[in-house]
């Protein structure tokens, strides 16, 4: 069974620990990049990352974009929702299904 991790600033992710998800608070872009690669190599199937941290790690995240695992999913942090997470999920669904399932006339 694959493990699930949450990566981001402490205030945004500490609540996930109550759900039994492994939390990894990071303070700097360098620390976050290192931790992301560690999690990917340690059998984490899903890595949630705050939108703010993901914006700083675009290059690192792209490394895993064409791989089946880990699935890296952006979530809003305490600073608010930028919409990047929703756009990322929408893009993934479009690739999997072959069309925009949210499009309506």
PDB file of N, CA, C and O in Angstrom, residues 42-89:
ATOM      1  N   UNK A  42      10.687   7.270  -1.466  1.00  0.00           N
ATOM      2  CA  UNK A  42      10.392   6.450  -0.288  1.00  0.00           C
ATOM      3  C   UNK A  42       9.018   5.790  -0.339  1.00  0.00           C
ATOM      4  O   UNK A  42       8.471   5.412   0.688  1.00  0.00           O
ATOM      5  N   UNK A  43       8.434   5.669  -1.505  1.00  0.00           N
ATOM      6  CA  UNK A  43       7.189   4.928  -1.647  1.00  0.00           C
ATOM      7  C   UNK A  43       5.915   5.702  -1.370  1.00  0.00           C
ATOM      8  O   UNK A  43       4.865   5.097  -1.139  1.00  0.00           O
ATOM      9  N   UNK A  44       5.964   7.016  -1.417  1.00  0.00           N
ATOM     10  CA  UNK A  44       4.738   7.791  -1.259  1.00  0.00           C
ATOM     11  C   UNK A  44       4.018   7.840  -2.604  1.00  0.00           C
ATOM     12  O   UNK A  44       4.584   8.248  -3.606  1.00  0.00           O
ATOM     13  N   UNK A  45       2.776   7.390  -2.613  1.00  0.00           N
ATOM     14  CA  UNK A  45       1.992   7.347  -3.841  1.00  0.00           C
ATOM     15  C   UNK A  45       1.293   8.658  -4.137  1.00  0.00           C
ATOM     16  O   UNK A  45       1.054   9.000  -5.284  1.00  0.00           O
ATOM     17  N   UNK A  46       0.952   9.383  -3.073  1.00  0.00           N
ATOM     18  CA  UNK A  46       0.294  10.684  -3.213  1.00  0.00           C
ATOM     19  C   UNK A  46       1.040  11.684  -2.341  1.00  0.00           C
ATOM     20  O   UNK A  46       1.280  11.427  -1.153  1.00  0.00           O
ATOM     21  N   UNK A  47       1.398  12.806  -2.938  1.00  0.00           N
ATOM     22  CA  UNK A  47       2.028  13.884  -2.201  1.00  0.00           C
ATOM     23  C   UNK A  47       1.203  15.145  -2.435  1.00  0.00           C
ATOM     24  O   UNK A  47       1.131  15.651  -3.549  1.00  0.00           O
ATOM     25  N   UNK A  48       0.528  15.588  -1.382  1.00  0.00           N
ATOM     26  CA  UNK A  48      -0.185  16.857  -1.433  1.00  0.00           C
ATOM     27  C   UNK A  48       0.828  17.942  -1.110  1.00  0.00           C
ATOM     28  O   UNK A  48       1.647  17.797  -0.203  1.00  0.00           O
ATOM     29  N   UNK A  49       0.773  19.039  -1.847  1.00  0.00           N
ATOM     30  CA  UNK A  49       1.700  20.141  -1.641  1.00  0.00           C
ATOM     31  C   UNK A  49       0.924  21.448  -1.730  1.00  0.00           C
ATOM     32  O   UNK A  49       0.039  21.586  -2.587  1.00  0.00           O
ATOM     33  N   UNK A  50       1.216  22.365  -0.839  1.00  0.00           N
ATOM     34  CA  UNK A  50       0.496  23.637  -0.868  1.00  0.00           C
ATOM     35  C   UNK A  50       0.799  24.375  -2.172  1.00  0.00           C
ATOM     36  O   UNK A  50       1.888  24.248  -2.736  1.00  0.00           O
ATOM     37  N   UNK A  51      -0.175  25.112  -2.645  1.00  0.00           N
ATOM     38  CA  UNK A  51      -0.023  25.846  -3.908  1.00  0.00           C
ATOM     39  C   UNK A  51       1.166  26.795  -3.864  1.00  0.00           C
ATOM     40  O   UNK A  51       1.911  26.907  -4.840  1.00  0.00           O
ATOM     41  N   UNK A  52       1.367  27.453  -2.732  1.00  0.00           N
ATOM     42  CA  UNK A  52       2.484  28.396  -2.608  1.00  0.00           C
ATOM     43  C   UNK A  52       3.818  27.675  -2.740  1.00  0.00           C
ATOM     44  O   UNK A  52       4.732  28.153  -3.423  1.00  0.00           O
ATOM     45  N   UNK A  53       3.943  26.513  -2.112  1.00  0.00           N
ATOM     46  CA  UNK A  53       5.190  25.756  -2.196  1.00  0.00           C
ATOM     47  C   UNK A  53       5.368  25.178  -3.599  1.00  0.00           C
ATOM     48  O   UNK A  53       6.471  25.158  -4.134  1.00  0.00           O
ATOM     49  N   UNK A  54       4.285  24.719  -4.203  1.00  0.00           N
ATOM     50  CA  UNK A  54       4.358  24.169  -5.558  1.00  0.00           C
ATOM     51  C   UNK A  54       4.810  25.225  -6.554  1.00  0.00           C
ATOM     52  O   UNK A  54       5.543  24.920  -7.503  1.00  0.00           O
ATOM     53  N   UNK A  55       4.401  26.469  -6.340  1.00  0.00           N
ATOM     54  CA  UNK A  55       4.815  27.551  -7.241  1.00  0.00           C
ATOM     55  C   UNK A  55       6.328  27.731  -7.214  1.00  0.00           C
ATOM     56  O   UNK A  55       6.938  28.071  -8.228  1.00  0.00           O
ATOM     57  N   UNK A  56       6.938  27.461  -6.073  1.00  0.00           N
ATOM     58  CA  UNK A  56       8.388  27.571  -5.951  1.00  0.00           C
ATOM     59  C   UNK A  56       9.115  26.340  -6.475  1.00  0.00           C
ATOM     60  O   UNK A  56      10.318  26.378  -6.700  1.00  0.00           O
ATOM     61  N   UNK A  57       8.392  25.238  -6.650  1.00  0.00           N
ATOM     62  CA  UNK A  57       9.013  23.965  -7.034  1.00  0.00           C
ATOM     63  C   UNK A  57       8.556  23.454  -8.394  1.00  0.00           C
ATOM     64  O   UNK A  57       8.558  22.245  -8.635  1.00  0.00           O
ATOM     65  N   UNK A  58       8.153  24.359  -9.277  1.00  0.00           N
ATOM     66  CA  UNK A  58       7.618  23.930 -10.577  1.00  0.00           C
ATOM     67  C   UNK A  58       8.570  22.983 -11.303  1.00  0.00           C
ATOM     68  O   UNK A  58       8.151  21.961 -11.836  1.00  0.00           O
ATOM     69  N   UNK A  59       9.831  23.313 -11.324  1.00  0.00           N
ATOM     70  CA  UNK A  59      10.819  22.487 -12.028  1.00  0.00           C
ATOM     71  C   UNK A  59      10.912  21.093 -11.388  1.00  0.00           C
ATOM     72  O   UNK A  59      10.946  20.076 -12.082  1.00  0.00           O
ATOM     73  N   UNK A  60      10.930  21.046 -10.070  1.00  0.00           N
ATOM     74  CA  UNK A  60      11.016  19.761  -9.358  1.00  0.00           C
ATOM     75  C   UNK A  60       9.768  18.910  -9.596  1.00  0.00           C
ATOM     76  O   UNK A  60       9.862  17.701  -9.788  1.00  0.00           O
ATOM     77  N   UNK A  61       8.616  19.542  -9.587  1.00  0.00           N
ATOM     78  CA  UNK A  61       7.358  18.818  -9.779  1.00  0.00           C
ATOM     79  C   UNK A  61       7.262  18.270 -11.202  1.00  0.00           C
ATOM     80  O   UNK A  61       6.779  17.159 -11.410  1.00  0.00           O
ATOM     81  N   UNK A  62       7.736  19.036 -12.172  1.00  0.00           N
ATOM     82  CA  UNK A  62       7.690  18.582 -13.572  1.00  0.00           C
ATOM     83  C   UNK A  62       8.464  17.284 -13.772  1.00  0.00           C
ATOM     84  O   UNK A  62       8.145  16.500 -14.653  1.00  0.00           O
ATOM     85  N   UNK A  63       9.441  17.040 -12.948  1.00  0.00           N
ATOM     86  CA  UNK A  63      10.225  15.803 -13.015  1.00  0.00           C
ATOM     87  C   UNK A  63       9.339  14.559 -12.867  1.00  0.00           C
ATOM     88  O   UNK A  63       9.620  13.511 -13.413  1.00  0.00           O
ATOM     89  N   UNK A  64       8.248  14.700 -12.118  1.00  0.00           N
ATOM     90  CA  UNK A  64       7.356  13.573 -11.841  1.00  0.00           C
ATOM     91  C   UNK A  64       6.069  13.608 -12.668  1.00  0.00           C
ATOM     92  O   UNK A  64       5.239  12.720 -12.540  1.00  0.00           O
ATOM     93  N   UNK A  65       5.917  14.608 -13.508  1.00  0.00           N
ATOM     94  CA  UNK A  65       4.669  14.818 -14.240  1.00  0.00           C
ATOM     95  C   UNK A  65       4.293  13.639 -15.138  1.00  0.00           C
ATOM     96  O   UNK A  65       3.127  13.286 -15.237  1.00  0.00           O
ATOM     97  N   UNK A  66       5.254  13.033 -15.789  1.00  0.00           N
ATOM     98  CA  UNK A  66       4.955  11.942 -16.711  1.00  0.00           C
ATOM     99  C   UNK A  66       5.054  10.568 -16.069  1.00  0.00           C
ATOM    100  O   UNK A  66       4.955   9.548 -16.743  1.00  0.00           O
ATOM    101  N   UNK A  67       5.246  10.526 -14.759  1.00  0.00           N
ATOM    102  CA  UNK A  67       5.330   9.251 -14.049  1.00  0.00           C
ATOM    103  C   UNK A  67       3.986   8.929 -13.417  1.00  0.00           C
ATOM    104  O   UNK A  67       3.224   9.827 -13.053  1.00  0.00           O
ATOM    105  N   UNK A  68       3.732   7.653 -13.290  1.00  0.00           N
ATOM    106  CA  UNK A  68       2.489   7.223 -12.654  1.00  0.00           C
ATOM    107  C   UNK A  68       2.473   7.607 -11.180  1.00  0.00           C
ATOM    108  O   UNK A  68       1.466   8.086 -10.651  1.00  0.00           O
ATOM    109  N   UNK A  69       3.593   7.381 -10.512  1.00  0.00           N
ATOM    110  CA  UNK A  69       3.708   7.712  -9.092  1.00  0.00           C
ATOM    111  C   UNK A  69       4.970   8.511  -8.852  1.00  0.00           C
ATOM    112  O   UNK A  69       5.976   8.280  -9.517  1.00  0.00           O
ATOM    113  N   UNK A  70       4.956   9.413  -7.944  1.00  0.00           N
ATOM    114  CA  UNK A  70       3.836   9.797  -7.087  1.00  0.00           C
ATOM    115  C   UNK A  70       2.906  10.775  -7.795  1.00  0.00           C
ATOM    116  O   UNK A  70       3.323  11.502  -8.690  1.00  0.00           O
ATOM    117  N   UNK A  71       1.665  10.769  -7.373  1.00  0.00           N
ATOM    118  CA  UNK A  71       0.721  11.800  -7.818  1.00  0.00           C
ATOM    119  C   UNK A  71       0.951  13.001  -6.920  1.00  0.00           C
ATOM    120  O   UNK A  71       0.863  12.900  -5.700  1.00  0.00           O
ATOM    121  N   UNK A  72       1.288  14.134  -7.512  1.00  0.00           N
ATOM    122  CA  UNK A  72       1.538  15.352  -6.748  1.00  0.00           C
ATOM    123  C   UNK A  72       0.349  16.281  -6.970  1.00  0.00           C
ATOM    124  O   UNK A  72       0.082  16.701  -8.090  1.00  0.00           O
ATOM    125  N   UNK A  73      -0.364  16.556  -5.887  1.00  0.00           N
ATOM    126  CA  UNK A  73      -1.617  17.299  -5.961  1.00  0.00           C
ATOM    127  C   UNK A  73      -1.505  18.569  -5.129  1.00  0.00           C
ATOM    128  O   UNK A  73      -1.168  18.513  -3.943  1.00  0.00           O
ATOM    129  N   UNK A  74      -1.792  19.684  -5.767  1.00  0.00           N
ATOM    130  CA  UNK A  74      -1.721  20.970  -5.074  1.00  0.00           C
ATOM    131  C   UNK A  74      -2.985  21.226  -4.261  1.00  0.00           C
ATOM    132  O   UNK A  74      -4.088  20.933  -4.713  1.00  0.00           O
ATOM    133  N   UNK A  75      -2.775  21.779  -3.073  1.00  0.00           N
ATOM    134  CA  UNK A  75      -3.887  22.137  -2.199  1.00  0.00           C
ATOM    135  C   UNK A  75      -3.701  23.584  -1.737  1.00  0.00           C
ATOM    136  O   UNK A  75      -2.576  24.077  -1.678  1.00  0.00           O
ATOM    137  N   UNK A  76      -4.781  24.271  -1.411  1.00  0.00           N
ATOM    138  CA  UNK A  76      -4.638  25.639  -0.905  1.00  0.00           C
ATOM    139  C   UNK A  76      -3.963  25.633   0.462  1.00  0.00           C
ATOM    140  O   UNK A  76      -4.113  24.682   1.233  1.00  0.00           O
ATOM    141  N   UNK A  77      -3.247  26.686   0.747  1.00  0.00           N
ATOM    142  CA  UNK A  77      -2.643  26.861   2.061  1.00  0.00           C
ATOM    143  C   UNK A  77      -3.408  27.915   2.837  1.00  0.00           C
ATOM    144  O   UNK A  77      -4.471  28.373   2.420  1.00  0.00           O
ATOM    145  N   UNK A  78      -2.847  28.337   3.949  1.00  0.00           N
ATOM    146  CA  UNK A  78      -3.538  29.331   4.768  1.00  0.00           C
ATOM    147  C   UNK A  78      -3.574  30.696   4.099  1.00  0.00           C
ATOM    148  O   UNK A  78      -4.385  31.535   4.448  1.00  0.00           O
ATOM    149  N   UNK A  79      -2.701  30.895   3.122  1.00  0.00           N
ATOM    150  CA  UNK A  79      -2.682  32.182   2.425  1.00  0.00           C
ATOM    151  C   UNK A  79      -3.799  32.307   1.395  1.00  0.00           C
ATOM    152  O   UNK A  79      -3.987  33.359   0.813  1.00  0.00           O
ATOM    153  N   UNK A  80      -4.543  31.218   1.179  1.00  0.00           N
ATOM    154  CA  UNK A  80      -5.674  31.274   0.260  1.00  0.00           C
ATOM    155  C   UNK A  80      -5.510  30.371  -0.935  1.00  0.00           C
ATOM    156  O   UNK A  80      -4.507  29.692  -1.102  1.00  0.00           O
ATOM    157  N   UNK A  81      -6.512  30.384  -1.770  1.00  0.00           N
ATOM    158  CA  UNK A  81      -6.569  29.527  -2.943  1.00  0.00           C
ATOM    159  C   UNK A  81      -6.191  30.329  -4.179  1.00  0.00           C
ATOM    160  O   UNK A  81      -6.836  31.323  -4.492  1.00  0.00           O
ATOM    161  N   UNK A  82      -5.160  29.872  -4.896  1.00  0.00           N
ATOM    162  CA  UNK A  82      -4.752  30.566  -6.121  1.00  0.00           C
ATOM    163  C   UNK A  82      -5.441  29.984  -7.353  1.00  0.00           C
ATOM    164  O   UNK A  82      -5.372  30.562  -8.423  1.00  0.00           O
ATOM    165  N   UNK A  83      -6.063  28.830  -7.209  1.00  0.00           N
ATOM    166  CA  UNK A  83      -6.705  28.167  -8.334  1.00  0.00           C
ATOM    167  C   UNK A  83      -5.784  27.213  -9.066  1.00  0.00           C
ATOM    168  O   UNK A  83      -6.231  26.461  -9.932  1.00  0.00           O
ATOM    169  N   UNK A  84      -4.483  27.215  -8.742  1.00  0.00           N
ATOM    170  CA  UNK A  84      -3.542  26.326  -9.422  1.00  0.00           C
ATOM    171  C   UNK A  84      -3.861  24.854  -9.173  1.00  0.00           C
ATOM    172  O   UNK A  84      -3.725  24.020 -10.057  1.00  0.00           O
ATOM    173  N   UNK A  85      -4.296  24.532  -7.968  1.00  0.00           N
ATOM    174  CA  UNK A  85      -4.636  23.147  -7.650  1.00  0.00           C
ATOM    175  C   UNK A  85      -5.798  22.648  -8.481  1.00  0.00           C
ATOM    176  O   UNK A  85      -5.756  21.550  -9.034  1.00  0.00           O
ATOM    177  N   UNK A  86      -6.836  23.448  -8.603  1.00  0.00           N
ATOM    178  CA  UNK A  86      -8.007  23.069  -9.398  1.00  0.00           C
ATOM    179  C   UNK A  86      -7.618  22.922 -10.867  1.00  0.00           C
ATOM    180  O   UNK A  86      -8.024  21.972 -11.533  1.00  0.00           O
ATOM    181  N   UNK A  87      -6.813  23.853 -11.372  1.00  0.00           N
ATOM    182  CA  UNK A  87      -6.363  23.762 -12.761  1.00  0.00           C
ATOM    183  C   UNK A  87      -5.540  22.504 -12.997  1.00  0.00           C
ATOM    184  O   UNK A  87      -5.663  21.857 -14.031  1.00  0.00           O
ATOM    185  N   UNK A  88      -4.708  22.132 -12.032  1.00  0.00           N
ATOM    186  CA  UNK A  88      -3.890  20.929 -12.171  1.00  0.00           C
ATOM    187  C   UNK A  88      -4.725  19.669 -12.216  1.00  0.00           C
ATOM    188  O   UNK A  88      -4.488  18.781 -13.033  1.00  0.00           O
ATOM    189  N   UNK A  89      -5.714  19.573 -11.340  1.00  0.00           N
ATOM    190  CA  UNK A  89      -6.595  18.405 -11.339  1.00  0.00           C
ATOM    191  C   UNK A  89      -7.401  18.354 -12.636  1.00  0.00           C
ATOM    192  O   UNK A  89      -7.562  17.296 -13.251  1.00  0.00           O
TER     193      UNK A  89
END
